[in-house]
Short mmCIF file of C-alpha atoms (C1' of nucleotides) in Angstrom, two decimals:
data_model
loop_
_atom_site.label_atom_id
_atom_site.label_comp_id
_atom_site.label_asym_id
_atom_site.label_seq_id
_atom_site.Cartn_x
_atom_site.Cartn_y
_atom_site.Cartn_z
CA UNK A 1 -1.12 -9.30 46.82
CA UNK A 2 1.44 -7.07 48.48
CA UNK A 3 0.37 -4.55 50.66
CA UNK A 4 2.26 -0.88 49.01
CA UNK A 5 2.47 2.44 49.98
CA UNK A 6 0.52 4.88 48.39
CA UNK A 7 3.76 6.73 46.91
CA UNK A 8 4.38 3.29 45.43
CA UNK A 9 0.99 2.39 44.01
CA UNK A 10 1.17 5.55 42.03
CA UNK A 11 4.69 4.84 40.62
CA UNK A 12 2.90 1.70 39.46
CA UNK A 13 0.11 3.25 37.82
CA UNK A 14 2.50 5.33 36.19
CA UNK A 15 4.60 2.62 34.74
CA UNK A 16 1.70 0.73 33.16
CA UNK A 17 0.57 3.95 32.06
CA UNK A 18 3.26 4.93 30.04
CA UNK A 19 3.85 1.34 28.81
CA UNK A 20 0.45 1.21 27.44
CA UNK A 21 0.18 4.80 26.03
CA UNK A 22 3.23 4.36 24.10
CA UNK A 23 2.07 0.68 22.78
CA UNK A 24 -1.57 1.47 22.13
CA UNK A 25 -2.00 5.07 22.18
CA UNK A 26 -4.55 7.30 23.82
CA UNK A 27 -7.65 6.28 22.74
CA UNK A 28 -7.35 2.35 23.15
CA UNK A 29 -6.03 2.48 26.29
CA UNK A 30 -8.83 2.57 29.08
CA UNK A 31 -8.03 3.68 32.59
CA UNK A 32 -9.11 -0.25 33.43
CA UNK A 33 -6.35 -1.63 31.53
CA UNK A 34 -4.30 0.66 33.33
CA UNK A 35 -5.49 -0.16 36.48
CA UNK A 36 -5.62 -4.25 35.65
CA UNK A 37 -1.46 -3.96 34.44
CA UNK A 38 -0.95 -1.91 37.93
CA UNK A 39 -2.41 -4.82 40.03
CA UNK A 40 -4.98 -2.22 41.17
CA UNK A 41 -8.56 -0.97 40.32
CA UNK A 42 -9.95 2.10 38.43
CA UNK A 43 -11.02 4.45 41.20
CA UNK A 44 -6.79 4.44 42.45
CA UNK A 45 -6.17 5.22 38.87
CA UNK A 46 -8.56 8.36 39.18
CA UNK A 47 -7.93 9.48 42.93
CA UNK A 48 -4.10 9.93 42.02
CA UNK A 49 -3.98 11.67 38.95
CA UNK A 50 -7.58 13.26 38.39
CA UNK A 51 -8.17 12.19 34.81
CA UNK A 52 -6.84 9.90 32.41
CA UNK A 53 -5.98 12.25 30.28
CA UNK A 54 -4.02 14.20 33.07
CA UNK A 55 -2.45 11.11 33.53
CA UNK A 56 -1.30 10.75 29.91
CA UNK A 57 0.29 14.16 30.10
CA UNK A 58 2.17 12.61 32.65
CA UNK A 59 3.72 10.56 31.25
CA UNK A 60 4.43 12.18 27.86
CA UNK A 61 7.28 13.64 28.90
CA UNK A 62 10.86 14.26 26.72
CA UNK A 63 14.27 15.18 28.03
CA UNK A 64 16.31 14.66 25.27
CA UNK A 65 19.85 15.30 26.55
CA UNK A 66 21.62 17.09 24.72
CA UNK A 67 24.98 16.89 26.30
CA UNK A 68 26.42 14.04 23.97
CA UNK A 69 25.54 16.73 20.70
CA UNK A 70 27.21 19.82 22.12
CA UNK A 71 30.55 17.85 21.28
CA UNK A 72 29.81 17.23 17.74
CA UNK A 73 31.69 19.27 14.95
CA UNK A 74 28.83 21.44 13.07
CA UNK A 75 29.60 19.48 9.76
CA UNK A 76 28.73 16.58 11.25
CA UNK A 77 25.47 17.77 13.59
CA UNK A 78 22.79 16.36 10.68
CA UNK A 79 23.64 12.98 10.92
CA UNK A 80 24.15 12.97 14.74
CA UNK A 81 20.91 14.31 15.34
CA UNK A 82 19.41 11.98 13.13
CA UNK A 83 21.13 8.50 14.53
CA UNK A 84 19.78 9.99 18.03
CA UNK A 85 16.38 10.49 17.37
CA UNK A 86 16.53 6.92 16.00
CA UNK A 87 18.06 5.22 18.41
CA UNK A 88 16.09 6.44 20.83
CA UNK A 89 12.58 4.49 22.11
CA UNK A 90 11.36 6.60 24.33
CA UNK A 91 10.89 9.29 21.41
CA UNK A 92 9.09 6.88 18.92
CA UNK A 93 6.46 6.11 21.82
CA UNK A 94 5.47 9.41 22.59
CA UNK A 95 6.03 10.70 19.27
CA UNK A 96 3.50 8.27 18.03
CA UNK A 97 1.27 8.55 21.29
CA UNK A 98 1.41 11.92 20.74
CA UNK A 99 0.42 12.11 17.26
CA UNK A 100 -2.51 10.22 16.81
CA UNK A 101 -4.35 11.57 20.34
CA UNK A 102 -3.48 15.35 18.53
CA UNK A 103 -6.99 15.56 17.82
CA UNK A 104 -7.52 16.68 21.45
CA UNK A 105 -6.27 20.18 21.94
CA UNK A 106 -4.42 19.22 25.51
CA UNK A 107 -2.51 16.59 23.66
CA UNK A 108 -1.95 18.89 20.58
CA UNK A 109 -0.66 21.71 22.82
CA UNK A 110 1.85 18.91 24.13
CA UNK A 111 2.88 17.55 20.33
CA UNK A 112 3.84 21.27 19.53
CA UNK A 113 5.64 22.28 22.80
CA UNK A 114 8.13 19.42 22.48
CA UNK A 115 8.40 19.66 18.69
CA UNK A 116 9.44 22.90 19.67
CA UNK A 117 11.90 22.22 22.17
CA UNK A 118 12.96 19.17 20.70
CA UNK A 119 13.54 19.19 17.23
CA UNK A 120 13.15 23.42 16.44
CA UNK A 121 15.28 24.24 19.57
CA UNK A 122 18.48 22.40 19.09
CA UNK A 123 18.50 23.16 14.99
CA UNK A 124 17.94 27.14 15.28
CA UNK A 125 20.97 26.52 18.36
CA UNK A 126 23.17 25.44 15.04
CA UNK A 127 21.99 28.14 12.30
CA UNK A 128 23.35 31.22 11.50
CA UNK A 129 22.94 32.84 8.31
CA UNK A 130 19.54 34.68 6.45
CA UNK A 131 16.03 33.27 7.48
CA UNK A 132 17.54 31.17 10.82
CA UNK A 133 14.42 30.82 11.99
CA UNK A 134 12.24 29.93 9.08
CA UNK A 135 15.04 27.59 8.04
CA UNK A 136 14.86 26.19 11.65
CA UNK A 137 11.30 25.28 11.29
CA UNK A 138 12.03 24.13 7.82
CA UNK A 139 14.49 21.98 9.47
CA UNK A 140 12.18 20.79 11.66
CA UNK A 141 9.73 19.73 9.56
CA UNK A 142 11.95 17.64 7.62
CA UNK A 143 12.90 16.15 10.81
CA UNK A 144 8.77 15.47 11.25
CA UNK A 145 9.42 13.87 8.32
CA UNK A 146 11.58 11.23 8.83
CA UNK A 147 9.66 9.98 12.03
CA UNK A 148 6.45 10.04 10.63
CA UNK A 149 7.11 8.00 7.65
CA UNK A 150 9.03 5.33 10.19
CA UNK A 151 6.53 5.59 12.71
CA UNK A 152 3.46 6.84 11.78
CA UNK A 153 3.04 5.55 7.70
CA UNK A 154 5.70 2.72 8.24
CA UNK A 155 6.80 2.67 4.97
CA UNK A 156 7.90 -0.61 4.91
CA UNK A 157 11.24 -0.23 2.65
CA UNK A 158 12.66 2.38 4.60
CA UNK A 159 11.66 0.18 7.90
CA UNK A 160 13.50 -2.12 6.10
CA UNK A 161 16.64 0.10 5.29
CA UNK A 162 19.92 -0.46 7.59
CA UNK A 163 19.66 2.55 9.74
CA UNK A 164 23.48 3.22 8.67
CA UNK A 165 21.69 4.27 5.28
CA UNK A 166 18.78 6.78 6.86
CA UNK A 167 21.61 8.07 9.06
CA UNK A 168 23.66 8.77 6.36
CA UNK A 169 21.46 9.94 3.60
CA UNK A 170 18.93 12.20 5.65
CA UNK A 171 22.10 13.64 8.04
CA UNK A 172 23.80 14.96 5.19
CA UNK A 173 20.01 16.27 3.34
CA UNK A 174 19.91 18.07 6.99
CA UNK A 175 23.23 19.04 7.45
CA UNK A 176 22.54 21.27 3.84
CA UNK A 177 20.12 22.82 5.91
CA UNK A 178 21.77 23.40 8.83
CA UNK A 179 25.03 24.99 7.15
CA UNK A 180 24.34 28.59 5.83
CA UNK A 181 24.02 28.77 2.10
CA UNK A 182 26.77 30.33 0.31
CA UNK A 183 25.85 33.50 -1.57
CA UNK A 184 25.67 32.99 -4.85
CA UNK A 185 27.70 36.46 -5.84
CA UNK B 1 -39.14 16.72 5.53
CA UNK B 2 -38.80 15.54 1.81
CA UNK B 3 -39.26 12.14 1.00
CA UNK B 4 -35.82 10.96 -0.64
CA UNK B 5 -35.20 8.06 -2.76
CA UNK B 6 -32.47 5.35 -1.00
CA UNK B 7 -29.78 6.64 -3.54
CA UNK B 8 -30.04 10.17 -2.15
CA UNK B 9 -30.15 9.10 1.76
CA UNK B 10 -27.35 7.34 0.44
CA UNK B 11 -25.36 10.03 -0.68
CA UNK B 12 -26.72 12.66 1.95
CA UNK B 13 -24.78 10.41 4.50
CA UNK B 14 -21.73 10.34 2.30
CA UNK B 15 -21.55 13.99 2.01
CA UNK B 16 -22.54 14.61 5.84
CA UNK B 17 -19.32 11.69 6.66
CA UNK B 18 -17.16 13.13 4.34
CA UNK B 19 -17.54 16.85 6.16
CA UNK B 20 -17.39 15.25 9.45
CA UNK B 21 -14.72 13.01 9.56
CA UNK B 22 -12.25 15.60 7.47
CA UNK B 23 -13.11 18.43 9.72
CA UNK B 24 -13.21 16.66 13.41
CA UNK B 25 -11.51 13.32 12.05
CA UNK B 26 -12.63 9.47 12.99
CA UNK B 27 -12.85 9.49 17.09
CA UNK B 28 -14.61 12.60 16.80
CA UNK B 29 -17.51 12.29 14.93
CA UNK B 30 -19.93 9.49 15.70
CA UNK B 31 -22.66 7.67 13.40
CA UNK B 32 -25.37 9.94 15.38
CA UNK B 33 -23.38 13.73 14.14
CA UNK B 34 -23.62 11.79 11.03
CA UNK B 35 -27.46 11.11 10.78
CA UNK B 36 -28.23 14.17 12.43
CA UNK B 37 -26.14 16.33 9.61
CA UNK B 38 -27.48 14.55 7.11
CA UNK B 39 -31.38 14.65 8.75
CA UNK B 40 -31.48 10.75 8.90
CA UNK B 41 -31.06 8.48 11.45
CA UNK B 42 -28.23 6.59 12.40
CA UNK B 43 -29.97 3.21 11.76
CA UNK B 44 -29.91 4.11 8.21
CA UNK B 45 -26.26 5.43 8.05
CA UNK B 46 -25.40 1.44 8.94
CA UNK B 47 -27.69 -0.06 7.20
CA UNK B 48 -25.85 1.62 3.61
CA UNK B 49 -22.38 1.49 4.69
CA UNK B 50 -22.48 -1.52 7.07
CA UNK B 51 -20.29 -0.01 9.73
CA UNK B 52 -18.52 3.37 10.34
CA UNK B 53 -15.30 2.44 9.91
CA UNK B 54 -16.33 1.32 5.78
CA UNK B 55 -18.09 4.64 5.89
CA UNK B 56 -15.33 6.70 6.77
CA UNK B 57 -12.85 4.59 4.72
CA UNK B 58 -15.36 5.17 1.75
CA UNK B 59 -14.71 9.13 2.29
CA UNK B 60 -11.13 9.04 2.52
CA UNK B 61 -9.87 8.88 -1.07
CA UNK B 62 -7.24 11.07 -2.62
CA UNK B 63 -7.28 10.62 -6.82
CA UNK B 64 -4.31 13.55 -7.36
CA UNK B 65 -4.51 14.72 -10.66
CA UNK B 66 -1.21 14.33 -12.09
CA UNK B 67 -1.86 15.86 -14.86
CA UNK B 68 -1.39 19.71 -14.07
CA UNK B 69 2.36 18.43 -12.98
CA UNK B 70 3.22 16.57 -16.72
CA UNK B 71 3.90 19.24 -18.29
CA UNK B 72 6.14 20.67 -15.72
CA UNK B 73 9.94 21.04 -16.81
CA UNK B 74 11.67 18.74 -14.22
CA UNK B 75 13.58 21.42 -12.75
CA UNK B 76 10.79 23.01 -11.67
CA UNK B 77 8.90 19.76 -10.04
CA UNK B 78 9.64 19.89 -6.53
CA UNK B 79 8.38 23.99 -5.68
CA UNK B 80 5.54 22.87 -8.14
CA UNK B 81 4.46 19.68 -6.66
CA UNK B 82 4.96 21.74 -3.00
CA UNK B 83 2.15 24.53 -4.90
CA UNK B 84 -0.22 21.53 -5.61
CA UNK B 85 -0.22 19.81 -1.87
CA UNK B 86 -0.84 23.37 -0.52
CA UNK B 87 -3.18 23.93 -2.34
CA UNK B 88 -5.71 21.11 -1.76
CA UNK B 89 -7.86 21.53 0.62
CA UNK B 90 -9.17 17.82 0.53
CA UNK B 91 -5.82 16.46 1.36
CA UNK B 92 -5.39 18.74 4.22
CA UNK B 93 -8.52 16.94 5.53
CA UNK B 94 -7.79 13.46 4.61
CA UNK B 95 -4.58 13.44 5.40
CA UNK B 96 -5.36 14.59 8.75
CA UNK B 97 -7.90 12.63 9.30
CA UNK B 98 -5.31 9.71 7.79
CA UNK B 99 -2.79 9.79 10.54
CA UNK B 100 -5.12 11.00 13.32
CA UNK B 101 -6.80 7.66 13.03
CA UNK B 102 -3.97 5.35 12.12
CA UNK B 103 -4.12 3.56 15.50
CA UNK B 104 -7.01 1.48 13.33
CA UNK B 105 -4.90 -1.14 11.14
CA UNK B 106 -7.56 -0.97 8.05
CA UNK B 107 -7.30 3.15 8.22
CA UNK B 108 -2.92 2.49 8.46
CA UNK B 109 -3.13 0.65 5.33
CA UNK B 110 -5.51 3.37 3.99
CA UNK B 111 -2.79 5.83 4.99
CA UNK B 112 0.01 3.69 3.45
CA UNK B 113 -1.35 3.10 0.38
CA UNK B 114 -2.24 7.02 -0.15
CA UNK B 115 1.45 7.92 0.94
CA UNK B 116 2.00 5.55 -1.49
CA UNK B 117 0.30 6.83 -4.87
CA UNK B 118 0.16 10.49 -3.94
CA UNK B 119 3.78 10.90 -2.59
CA UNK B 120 5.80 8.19 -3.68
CA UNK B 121 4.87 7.42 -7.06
CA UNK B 122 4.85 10.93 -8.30
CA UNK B 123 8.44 11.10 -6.66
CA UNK B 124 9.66 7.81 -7.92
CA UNK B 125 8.80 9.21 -11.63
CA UNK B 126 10.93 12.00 -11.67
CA UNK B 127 14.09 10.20 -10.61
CA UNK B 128 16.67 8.58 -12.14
CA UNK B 129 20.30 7.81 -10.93
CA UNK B 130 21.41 5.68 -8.00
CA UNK B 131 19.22 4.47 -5.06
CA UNK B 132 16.50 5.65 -7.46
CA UNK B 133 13.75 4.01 -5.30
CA UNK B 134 15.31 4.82 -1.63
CA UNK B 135 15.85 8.43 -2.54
CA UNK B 136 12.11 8.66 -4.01
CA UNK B 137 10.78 7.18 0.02
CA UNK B 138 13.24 9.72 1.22
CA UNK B 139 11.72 13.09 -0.18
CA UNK B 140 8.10 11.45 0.49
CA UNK B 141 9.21 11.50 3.82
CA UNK B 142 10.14 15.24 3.21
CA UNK B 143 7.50 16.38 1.75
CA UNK B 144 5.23 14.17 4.43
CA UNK B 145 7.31 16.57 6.97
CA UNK B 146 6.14 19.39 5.44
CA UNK B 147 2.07 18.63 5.93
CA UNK B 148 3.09 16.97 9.55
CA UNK B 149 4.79 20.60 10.26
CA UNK B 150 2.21 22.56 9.48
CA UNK B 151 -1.51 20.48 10.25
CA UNK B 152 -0.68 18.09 12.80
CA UNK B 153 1.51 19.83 14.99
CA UNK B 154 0.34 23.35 13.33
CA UNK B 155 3.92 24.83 13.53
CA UNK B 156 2.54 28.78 14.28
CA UNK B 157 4.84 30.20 12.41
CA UNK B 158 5.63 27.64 9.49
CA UNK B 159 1.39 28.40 9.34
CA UNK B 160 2.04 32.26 9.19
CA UNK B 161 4.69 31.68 6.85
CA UNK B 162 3.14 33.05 2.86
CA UNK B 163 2.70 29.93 1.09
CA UNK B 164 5.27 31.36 -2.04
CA UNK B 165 7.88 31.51 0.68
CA UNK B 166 7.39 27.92 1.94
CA UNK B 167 6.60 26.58 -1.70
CA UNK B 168 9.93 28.65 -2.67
CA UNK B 169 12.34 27.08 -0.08
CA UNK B 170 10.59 23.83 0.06
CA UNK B 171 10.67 23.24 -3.14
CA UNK B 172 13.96 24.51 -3.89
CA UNK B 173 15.31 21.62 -1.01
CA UNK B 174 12.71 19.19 -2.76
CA UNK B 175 14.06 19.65 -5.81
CA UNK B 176 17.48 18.56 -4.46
CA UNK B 177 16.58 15.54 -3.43
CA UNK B 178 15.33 14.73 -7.66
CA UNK B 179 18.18 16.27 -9.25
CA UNK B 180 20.53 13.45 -9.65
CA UNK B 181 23.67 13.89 -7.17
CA UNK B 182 26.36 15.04 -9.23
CA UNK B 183 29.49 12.60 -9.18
CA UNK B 184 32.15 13.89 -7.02
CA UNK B 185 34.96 12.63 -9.36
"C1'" DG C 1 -36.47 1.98 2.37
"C1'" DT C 2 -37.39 4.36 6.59
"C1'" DC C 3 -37.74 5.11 11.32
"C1'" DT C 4 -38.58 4.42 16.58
"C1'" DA C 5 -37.09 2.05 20.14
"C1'" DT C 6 -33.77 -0.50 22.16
"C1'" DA C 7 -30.14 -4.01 22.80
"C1'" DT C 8 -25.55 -4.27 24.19
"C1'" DG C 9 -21.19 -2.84 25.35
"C1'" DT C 10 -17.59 0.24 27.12
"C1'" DG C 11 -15.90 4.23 28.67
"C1'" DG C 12 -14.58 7.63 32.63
"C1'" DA C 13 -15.57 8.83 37.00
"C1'" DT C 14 -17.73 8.55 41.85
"C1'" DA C 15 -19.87 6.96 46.49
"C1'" DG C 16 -19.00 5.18 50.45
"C1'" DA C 17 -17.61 1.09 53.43
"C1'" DC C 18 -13.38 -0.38 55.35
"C1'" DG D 1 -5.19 4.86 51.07
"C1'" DT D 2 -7.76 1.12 49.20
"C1'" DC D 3 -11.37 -1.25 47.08
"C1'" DT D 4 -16.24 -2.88 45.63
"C1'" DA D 5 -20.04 -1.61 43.54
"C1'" DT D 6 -22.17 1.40 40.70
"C1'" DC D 7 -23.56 5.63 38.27
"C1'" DC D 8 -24.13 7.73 34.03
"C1'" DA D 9 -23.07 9.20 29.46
"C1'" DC D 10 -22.32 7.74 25.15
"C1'" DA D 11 -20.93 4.62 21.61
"C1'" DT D 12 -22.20 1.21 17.68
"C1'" DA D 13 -25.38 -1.66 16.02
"C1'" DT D 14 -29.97 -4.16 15.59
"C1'" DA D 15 -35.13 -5.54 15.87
"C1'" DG D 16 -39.17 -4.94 14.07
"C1'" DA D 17 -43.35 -1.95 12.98
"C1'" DC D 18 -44.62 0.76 9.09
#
DNA sequence: GTCTATATGTGGATAGAC
DNA sequence: GTCTATCCACATATAGAC
């Protein structure tokens, strides 16, 4: 084996780490596998980040950009948002990761800050109108929604559905959300 | 300690599981919590349910009584069917419990087939018009948002929120989705 | 049917030589 | 920084006396 730098045997403990978090999940990934996929041994694993579940906070990390949706017309923000979130890997592994470890509070505390920034953030951005921020959250949840009968339940006919279809029938059930309701007097 | 007959161990350990698993969910609560709550031992707790992951599958059943929702007009469905989830305390738990442990495949398919009957079917009913079925796994999906919203990720506010207000708007957008999409022409 | 004692495995984390 | 060897806690599951 190769003799590495320590900067470089932690960048490889991170990689396997998020690989295997975001295939397995929390709980059936063991800080062995970690180290086995790293080309390296347990106690490295534990001398650079502390714990293994300081280590999967680590890597459960989101930036969605959201430079390419500041261009988009308001009508058409729903389905935008929604082709994004599917297109997008990196958010289906930690979404999932992040779901199914919730039952530890760290983890939990991590679910909710980037549902917050991620999906509650960028909707209240486009609302105006009576309730914003309940109908943010609202927004949100059908959002949630989506991902978590993809991910989480995999409904298998909507796995199955071109995602053309989601994009277009869940964009425009968000986009009613997203545009203030006309008064009805 | 009383002397019990084998069919009210039996049920002492179902009870005990049931609490357990719904209020810390699967990874959480081992075959010793188990015994201990229901003043056994965990030899016995294996020796009528064969393995823990039979005994927890044997506590996580949802029979929703459609019947309370027959009678509703159909324009009232979706804030009423919204009134019935939040109500329930038991799915709360299972569902939880559900999607907390859906890295297991058998407790997935457990998870599937309750999204299934509970959500789906009810949903699938109550339509009519085109895409029928894909419109049906669509508001599951919403209405799976909803619970994900507010007890996985535990949305503070959406929790805050009165329950008329969320059943209100919910439902209204819920109701939406059934209503059959007016032609445009 | 019930229980004590234990087999057996796996996990995270650490000690200490190099 | 790295690695071997190991500690220790805890899990599920079983053996076998009663």
């Amino acid at each position: 084996m190769v003799r590495r730098t320590g900067a470089e045997t932690r960048e490889e403990i991170h990689a396997a780490a998020t690989r295997l978090f975001r295939e397995r999940g929390y709980s059936r990934t063991s800080v062995r596998d970690i180290a086995a996929l790293a080309e390296t041994n347990p106690a490295l694993v534990i001398r650079h980040f502390g714990t293994k579940e300081l280590l999967f906070l680590d890597t459960m990390h989101l930036t969605i950009d959201d430079e390419p949706l500041l261009n988009v017309p308001p009508a058409e923000f729903g389905p935008r948002f929604v082709a994004r979130l599917l297109a997008d890997d990196d958010i289906r592994g930690v979404y999932l990761a992040l779901v199914r470890g919730s039952n530890e509070p760290q983890i939990k505390e991590r679910l909710q800050a980037i549902h917050e920034h991620t999906f509650v953030g960028p909707l209240r951005a486009r609302l105006t109108g009576p309730d914003a921020d309940l109908r943010a959250r609202l927004a949100a949840a059908v959002i949630g929604g989506l991902l978590y009968a993809l991910w989480v339940v995999s409904d298998e006919q909507l796995v199955a559905t071109a995602p053309e279809t989601l994009i277009t029938h869940y964009g425009a059930l968000l986009q009613q959300l997203i545009t203030p309701p006309t008064p009805t007097s």
